[in-house]
């Protein structure tokens, strides 16, 4: 019995030991959780829509671009991989403080290039009541094809509206809260990152202007127009002028104002306010160094339009004649239609292009697609804007020039033969050479043979000079009136001058010799 009691007592004691160990495990678990929560990084999400795999990589490089190399020296590790070759890509990016010592937040970047409705189920798990306040939507556009911007942006807006309306009630309620807070950012005493300024006097919210926040999506939106250095290419190769660039900017600002979105132009490998705009939109701000985000609508390749800054009045100031009301109304009609893809353009029977309705059609009437514009060549030639010159192969060009030269040579030889025949006939009829040759022919002859000289009684005489003196003497001499029946005497000075002129002219026509060939008097 005693042994049984000892066994039972031992068994009872062993039964009480496990609760003590479980308490210790719970204590360590709570301590580790407390330490982990203290070091937990704020997580932000960016949903990048549009672009190609290369343009998406350029956006990520611009987002992480830094003049300092402290990041590489500090981490000595490879950059995170970018998986964007499939339907939905992913990568991450750590946002460092100004001294590159502390990590402010970790960005989870989701990449999507195709606005197909079948991709919507992939995006729904990314939007939850917890992630919606920390999510930013970025749409990528490219300056290499600005005539596609409105269609691409319309397709993405339709996809987002379909996606956001399919969420549950909790998500929609959270999106409503996010949009209410976003309407106050950048207004009154609030900064864009959600923090207040020091000179605030109460909570003052400015009223919304016309066209502002009329079609809020539920999430903040930023449109990035990449490769703005190609503006010069459009100006040189497509004959774009300042009117076209201002038209594009006014159109984009009017549309994005309706969604409360921001706009920025970027150039690859060039520092831009893109980092400040993205970080402030996600509520990430450094305590060591604050970089204020300034607007810029003057430099056409460095445009920055922060959210809640723009208005219809500022858009009209850029260039007169822009109808913001019509664009705003047309865009409302475009985004309300079905998300099914539409044909780009319909070709009419007469060959003209019929653009679609709404703001997209208004945009494409001015910013035309060169590949689909059948009247581009005719319009360019009529406006004198054609810059291209069609060239022929060298051999073809030389052959055509040879034909032209042969034709000119034949015409010239025919004219020479006819002139010789005419001159010979006139000489045979008159018995003397024609003295009244044209001055041009006489000048060409004198240029080749030089001055005509001959020896006359041991004196060198210049025939040209002598002939000119005789002409001048005949010109200034007053002729005497003669009766109709009178005959000039042999000693008439006028007849003598004519005889001398004929003599010297005959000498020149016979190619009178030079000094060396002139006859010399006998000894």
XYZ file of C-alpha atoms in Angstrom:
523
model
C 0.000 0.000 0.000
C 2.832 2.269 0.849
C 4.395 1.712 -2.495
C 1.103 2.408 -4.173
C 0.734 5.622 -2.280
C 4.249 6.679 -3.246
C 3.531 6.011 -6.851
C 0.292 7.931 -6.700
C 1.930 10.844 -4.962
C 4.644 10.923 -7.582
C 2.073 10.771 -10.265
C 0.155 13.668 -8.789
C 3.293 15.753 -8.499
C 4.186 15.140 -12.137
C 0.711 16.196 -13.143
C 1.256 19.690 -11.727
C 4.601 20.362 -13.517
C 3.298 20.996 -17.110
C 1.260 24.062 -16.192
C 4.400 25.716 -14.804
C 6.317 25.146 -18.088
C 3.404 26.433 -20.176
C 3.337 29.639 -18.150
C 7.045 30.158 -18.814
C 6.503 29.583 -22.546
C 3.655 32.099 -22.616
C 5.846 34.639 -20.849
C 8.659 34.292 -23.394
C 6.166 34.404 -26.253
C 4.698 37.659 -25.026
C 8.158 39.194 -24.563
C 9.233 38.226 -28.090
C 6.041 39.606 -29.540
C 6.555 42.887 -27.732
C 10.109 43.215 -29.102
C 9.002 42.247 -32.631
C 6.146 44.729 -32.617
C 8.530 47.477 -31.547
C 10.810 46.776 -34.499
C 8.027 46.142 -36.995
C 8.277 48.334 -40.100
C 5.311 50.246 -41.485
C 4.148 48.472 -44.619
C 2.910 50.435 -47.620
C 1.524 49.134 -50.895
C 1.889 50.551 -54.399
C -0.189 49.192 -57.247
C 1.608 50.062 -60.509
C -0.644 49.867 -63.571
C 0.368 50.117 -67.202
C 3.658 50.352 -69.015
C 5.949 47.587 -70.186
C 8.403 45.491 -68.219
C 11.159 47.979 -69.106
C 9.158 51.078 -68.166
C 8.137 49.471 -64.870
C 11.775 48.833 -64.063
C 12.583 52.445 -64.917
C 9.893 53.586 -62.501
C 11.340 51.457 -59.700
C 14.832 52.776 -60.440
C 13.560 56.347 -60.317
C 11.803 55.578 -57.049
C 15.025 54.282 -55.477
C 17.383 56.716 -57.222
C 19.745 58.406 -54.784
C 22.845 60.441 -55.378
C 24.560 58.917 -52.371
C 26.101 55.449 -52.423
C 25.688 54.894 -48.694
C 22.906 52.410 -49.269
C 25.142 50.002 -51.159
C 27.989 50.447 -48.690
C 25.626 49.869 -45.792
C 23.849 46.795 -47.027
C 26.361 45.226 -49.462
C 23.562 43.112 -50.798
C 21.830 42.645 -54.121
C 18.778 44.599 -55.094
C 15.481 42.796 -54.622
C 14.382 40.913 -57.745
C 11.578 42.257 -59.895
C 9.109 39.630 -61.075
C 7.010 41.428 -63.681
C 6.998 39.013 -66.605
C 3.670 37.463 -65.685
C 0.114 38.648 -65.049
C 0.789 40.216 -61.637
C 4.353 41.102 -60.720
C 5.836 41.858 -57.308
C 8.882 43.394 -55.680
C 9.655 45.399 -52.567
C 11.615 48.510 -51.694
C 12.898 49.843 -48.363
C 12.557 53.573 -47.759
C 15.555 54.864 -45.811
C 15.843 57.973 -43.710
C 17.934 60.960 -44.764
C 21.045 59.592 -43.011
C 20.526 56.131 -44.614
C 20.658 54.501 -41.208
C 17.019 53.845 -40.349
C 14.351 52.215 -42.492
C 11.191 54.317 -42.495
C 8.906 51.891 -44.302
C 8.837 48.938 -46.641
C 7.028 49.316 -49.932
C 5.367 46.284 -51.477
C 5.083 47.022 -55.192
C 2.561 45.102 -57.297
C 2.954 45.407 -61.064
C 0.189 44.948 -63.626
C 0.528 45.726 -67.349
C -2.742 44.509 -68.891
C -6.094 46.202 -68.091
C -8.039 43.028 -68.792
C -11.139 42.413 -66.628
C -9.946 38.847 -66.063
C -7.132 40.198 -63.873
C -9.579 41.685 -61.363
C -9.672 38.575 -59.089
C -5.897 38.899 -58.609
C -6.252 42.403 -57.209
C -9.144 41.830 -54.804
C -7.037 40.092 -52.076
C -4.681 43.087 -52.026
C -7.399 45.481 -50.855
C -8.525 44.884 -47.282
C -9.660 47.279 -44.530
C -6.114 47.102 -43.139
C -4.246 47.757 -46.411
C -6.542 50.359 -48.018
C -5.257 53.333 -45.907
C -1.685 52.425 -46.912
C -2.212 51.844 -50.651
C -1.383 54.103 -53.601
C -2.287 53.552 -57.259
C 0.240 54.609 -59.916
C -0.569 54.645 -63.644
C 2.392 54.705 -66.041
C 2.202 56.518 -69.387
C 4.956 57.000 -71.971
C 5.838 60.085 -74.006
C 6.820 57.869 -76.921
C 3.094 57.413 -77.680
C 1.120 60.297 -76.169
C -1.801 59.709 -78.570
C -2.691 56.544 -76.570
C -2.832 58.259 -73.158
C -6.544 58.901 -72.912
C -7.509 55.397 -74.003
C -5.042 53.764 -71.609
C -6.118 55.954 -68.713
C -9.802 55.336 -69.479
C -9.279 51.551 -69.492
C -7.488 51.634 -66.143
C -10.108 53.884 -64.532
C -12.877 51.564 -65.694
C -11.009 48.547 -64.306
C -10.458 50.264 -60.943
C -14.096 51.311 -60.679
C -15.182 47.737 -61.348
C -12.662 46.394 -58.826
C -13.497 48.824 -56.034
C -17.251 48.426 -56.386
C -16.860 44.631 -56.006
C -15.337 44.905 -52.515
C -17.279 44.232 -49.327
C -18.968 46.821 -47.142
C -16.062 47.155 -44.688
C -13.638 47.994 -47.495
C -16.021 50.542 -49.000
C -16.449 52.205 -45.627
C -12.685 52.408 -45.180
C -12.268 53.852 -48.693
C -14.821 56.541 -47.866
C -12.793 57.513 -44.809
C -9.613 57.599 -46.864
C -11.157 59.877 -49.492
C -12.519 62.279 -46.869
C -9.042 62.607 -45.349
C -7.466 63.009 -48.780
C -9.723 65.907 -49.701
C -8.266 67.868 -46.796
C -4.630 67.107 -47.636
C -2.780 70.067 -49.069
C -5.642 72.398 -48.096
C -5.763 74.879 -45.254
C -3.284 73.856 -42.564
C -2.597 70.295 -43.740
C 0.371 69.036 -45.688
C 0.194 66.438 -48.421
C 1.534 63.714 -46.135
C -1.301 64.258 -43.675
C 0.659 66.160 -41.023
C -0.399 69.606 -39.887
C 1.579 72.814 -40.144
C 2.625 74.939 -37.215
C 0.602 78.016 -38.190
C -2.822 76.405 -38.181
C -5.709 78.266 -36.607
C -8.339 75.618 -36.065
C -9.540 73.042 -38.517
C -10.336 75.003 -41.651
C -11.393 73.034 -44.735
C -11.685 74.931 -47.988
C -14.684 74.211 -50.207
C -14.153 72.189 -53.355
C -14.039 74.027 -56.665
C -15.814 73.012 -59.878
C -14.618 69.725 -61.305
C -12.734 68.647 -58.154
C -13.243 65.181 -56.660
C -16.361 64.531 -58.743
C -15.345 60.904 -59.451
C -13.256 59.812 -56.454
C -11.991 56.241 -56.802
C -11.582 55.483 -53.129
C -7.775 55.278 -53.305
C -5.174 57.976 -54.031
C -4.045 58.065 -57.654
C -0.804 59.298 -59.241
C -0.124 59.422 -63.004
C 3.534 59.247 -64.060
C 4.377 60.270 -67.647
C 7.773 58.746 -68.372
C 10.457 59.665 -70.919
C 9.556 63.336 -71.120
C 12.873 63.905 -72.924
C 11.109 62.634 -76.056
C 9.232 65.930 -76.203
C 12.056 67.262 -78.357
C 11.722 64.247 -80.667
C 8.028 64.971 -81.161
C 8.863 68.582 -81.888
C 11.461 67.711 -84.537
C 10.012 64.597 -86.162
C 6.252 65.139 -85.735
C 6.260 68.931 -86.078
C 4.598 69.398 -82.687
C 4.314 72.959 -81.436
C 3.718 74.515 -78.044
C -0.033 74.386 -78.693
C 0.011 70.571 -78.795
C 2.066 70.234 -75.609
C -0.159 72.692 -73.743
C -3.255 70.896 -75.019
C -2.011 67.554 -73.658
C -1.174 69.087 -70.281
C -4.528 70.862 -69.985
C -6.393 67.692 -70.912
C -4.530 65.554 -68.360
C -4.928 68.110 -65.576
C -8.670 68.455 -66.198
C -9.215 64.685 -66.082
C -7.034 64.046 -63.037
C -8.638 66.927 -61.158
C -11.894 65.002 -61.388
C -10.306 62.073 -59.497
C -8.197 64.154 -57.094
C -5.044 62.664 -58.637
C -1.525 64.000 -59.089
C 0.594 64.272 -62.253
C 4.341 64.219 -62.850
C 6.691 64.057 -65.868
C 9.931 62.086 -65.424
C 13.162 61.539 -67.363
C 15.160 58.298 -66.924
C 18.235 58.574 -64.684
C 17.435 62.194 -63.802
C 16.559 63.246 -60.264
C 12.933 64.375 -59.985
C 10.365 65.037 -57.235
C 8.917 61.544 -57.859
C 10.237 60.217 -54.555
C 8.791 63.095 -52.569
C 5.434 62.795 -54.330
C 5.136 59.020 -53.769
C 6.350 59.132 -50.169
C 4.114 62.028 -49.194
C 1.132 60.346 -50.849
C 1.758 57.276 -48.674
C 2.291 59.331 -45.504
C 6.033 58.606 -45.291
C 8.072 61.542 -44.028
C 11.539 61.869 -42.599
C 12.090 63.595 -39.264
C 15.639 64.581 -40.235
C 15.028 66.213 -43.587
C 11.760 67.449 -45.023
C 11.612 68.165 -48.740
C 8.665 70.380 -49.641
C 6.826 69.333 -52.772
C 6.490 72.258 -55.187
C 4.311 72.436 -58.241
C 5.760 73.113 -61.694
C 3.677 73.778 -64.798
C 6.207 76.030 -66.565
C 8.909 73.552 -67.634
C 7.221 71.359 -70.194
C 9.438 68.312 -69.457
C 9.414 68.653 -65.634
C 5.738 69.093 -64.844
C 4.604 68.410 -61.262
C 0.960 68.829 -60.238
C 0.371 67.764 -56.608
C -3.103 66.629 -55.540
C -5.543 69.310 -54.323
C -3.460 72.077 -55.917
C -5.002 72.428 -59.363
C -8.235 74.127 -60.426
C -10.125 75.046 -63.576
C -8.897 78.620 -63.339
C -5.242 77.524 -63.304
C -5.856 75.198 -66.230
C -7.411 77.971 -68.332
C -4.465 80.279 -67.657
C -2.071 77.912 -69.446
C -3.640 78.619 -72.869
C -6.862 80.341 -73.803
C -9.629 78.598 -75.694
C -9.537 75.297 -73.786
C -13.040 74.087 -72.876
C -12.670 72.457 -69.443
C -16.415 71.984 -69.039
C -16.724 69.951 -72.244
C -13.707 67.802 -71.354
C -15.033 67.178 -67.847
C -18.447 66.148 -69.153
C -16.985 63.990 -71.921
C -14.724 62.154 -69.486
C -17.692 61.381 -67.235
C -19.393 59.715 -70.201
C -16.256 57.759 -71.109
C -15.627 56.196 -67.713
C -19.294 55.311 -67.179
C -19.390 53.017 -70.215
C -18.636 49.320 -70.298
C -15.117 48.102 -69.616
C -15.181 45.893 -72.682
C -12.453 46.931 -75.129
C -13.620 49.060 -78.029
C -12.201 49.306 -81.540
C -9.633 52.057 -81.689
C -11.083 53.918 -84.663
C -13.625 53.282 -87.354
C -12.742 54.050 -90.980
C -15.566 55.705 -92.887
C -16.441 55.013 -96.514
C -14.665 58.131 -97.737
C -11.452 57.126 -95.932
C -11.759 59.536 -93.007
C -11.221 58.407 -89.437
C -14.228 58.603 -87.129
C -13.006 59.080 -83.521
C -14.952 57.814 -80.563
C -17.266 60.031 -78.537
C -16.506 61.861 -75.353
C -13.221 63.243 -74.108
C -11.217 60.495 -75.810
C -12.564 61.538 -79.208
C -11.872 65.207 -78.490
C -8.314 64.374 -77.516
C -7.599 62.188 -80.535
C -8.955 64.764 -82.962
C -5.997 66.980 -82.033
C -3.389 64.401 -80.943
C -3.651 61.971 -83.820
C -2.082 58.542 -84.065
C 0.375 58.635 -87.012
C -0.063 54.923 -87.749
C -3.844 55.236 -88.147
C -4.094 58.685 -89.658
C -4.657 58.072 -93.369
C -4.638 61.802 -94.104
C -1.404 62.614 -92.327
C 0.756 62.990 -95.438
C -1.790 65.170 -97.253
C -2.337 67.364 -94.205
C 1.380 67.790 -93.607
C 2.026 68.805 -97.196
C -0.891 71.258 -97.244
C 0.294 72.901 -94.012
C 3.917 72.983 -95.109
C 4.957 70.795 -92.174
C 6.522 67.963 -94.123
C 10.074 67.439 -92.924
C 10.959 64.231 -94.767
C 12.599 64.297 -98.222
C 12.351 61.138 -100.291
C 15.707 60.207 -101.837
C 16.655 57.908 -104.723
C 19.519 55.415 -104.893
C 22.772 57.012 -106.089
C 22.912 55.099 -109.386
C 19.316 55.965 -110.225
C 19.944 59.616 -109.466
C 23.112 59.726 -111.594
C 21.359 57.985 -114.503
C 18.580 60.574 -114.467
C 21.123 63.387 -114.388
C 22.949 61.836 -117.337
C 19.762 61.855 -119.371
C 19.218 65.522 -118.554
C 22.790 66.410 -119.547
C 22.479 64.524 -122.843
C 19.290 66.376 -123.653
C 20.907 69.728 -122.902
C 23.944 68.835 -125.036
C 21.732 67.908 -127.985
C 19.758 71.123 -127.709
C 22.960 73.159 -127.508
C 24.523 71.447 -130.532
C 21.319 71.995 -132.536
C 21.330 75.682 -131.688
C 24.993 75.997 -132.717
C 24.328 74.346 -136.082
C 21.347 76.600 -136.782
C 23.352 79.702 -135.869
C 26.176 78.685 -138.222
C 23.736 78.127 -141.075
C 22.034 81.475 -140.478
C 25.344 83.298 -140.284
C 26.578 81.699 -143.495
C 23.426 82.689 -145.352
C 23.676 86.290 -144.197
C 27.335 86.423 -145.214
C 26.584 85.044 -148.681
C 23.827 87.617 -149.182
C 25.679 90.684 -147.948
C 29.167 89.764 -149.024
C 30.594 90.943 -145.712
C 30.616 89.540 -142.261
C 27.959 90.690 -139.884
C 29.443 93.470 -137.820
C 26.528 93.800 -135.392
C 27.231 90.691 -133.320
C 25.760 90.595 -129.917
C 27.901 92.087 -127.109
C 27.764 88.815 -125.219
C 29.304 86.860 -128.135
C 31.893 89.568 -128.682
C 32.821 89.499 -125.018
C 33.279 85.730 -125.050
C 35.511 85.947 -128.149
C 37.652 88.680 -126.625
C 37.958 86.677 -123.439
C 39.434 83.716 -125.351
C 41.696 85.387 -127.969
C 42.693 88.501 -126.076
C 43.242 91.993 -127.619
C 43.608 92.157 -131.447
C 46.730 94.092 -132.510
C 48.487 94.598 -135.837
C 51.488 96.478 -137.202
C 50.691 99.497 -139.335
C 53.659 101.360 -140.742
C 55.903 100.206 -137.923
C 53.365 101.247 -135.270
C 51.465 98.707 -133.146
C 47.761 99.484 -133.348
C 45.054 98.054 -131.005
C 42.125 97.184 -133.257
C 39.583 97.280 -130.398
C 40.727 100.711 -129.323
C 40.773 102.014 -132.868
C 37.300 100.652 -133.579
C 35.892 102.203 -130.409
C 37.369 105.599 -131.345
C 35.831 105.437 -134.784
C 32.430 104.613 -133.285
C 32.690 107.487 -130.837
C 33.714 109.863 -133.642
C 30.784 108.759 -135.745
C 28.399 109.155 -132.817
C 29.412 112.704 -131.901
C 29.760 113.967 -135.516
C 26.785 116.032 -136.818
C 25.582 114.711 -140.200
C 25.027 117.237 -143.000
C 21.642 117.299 -144.719
C 21.648 115.958 -148.239
C 19.136 116.165 -151.018
C 17.380 113.016 -152.165
C 19.170 113.038 -155.504
C 22.622 113.845 -154.239
C 25.365 111.250 -154.095
C 27.993 111.249 -151.439
C 31.452 112.237 -152.630
C 34.389 109.900 -152.170
C 35.888 112.288 -149.667
C 32.862 112.168 -147.362
C 34.068 111.616 -143.755
C 31.094 109.431 -142.926
C 31.745 107.011 -145.765
C 35.406 106.904 -144.825
C 34.543 106.035 -141.239
C 32.230 103.263 -142.386
C 34.931 101.879 -144.660
C 37.492 101.912 -141.847
C 35.008 100.291 -139.471
C 34.334 97.545 -142.016
C 38.059 97.065 -142.535
C 38.884 96.679 -138.879
C 35.846 94.503 -138.295
C 37.003 92.243 -141.115
C 40.393 91.962 -139.515
C 38.808 90.888 -136.202
C 36.517 88.396 -137.903
C 39.439 86.783 -139.650
C 41.054 86.355 -136.219
C 43.668 89.021 -136.591
C 46.966 87.901 -135.217
C 48.737 89.096 -132.177
C 51.884 91.115 -132.083
C 54.058 88.150 -132.920
C 51.989 87.213 -135.975
C 51.534 90.771 -137.278
C 53.276 91.676 -140.528
C 56.379 93.787 -140.085
C 57.673 96.428 -142.491
C 60.511 95.424 -144.753
C 64.018 96.588 -144.140
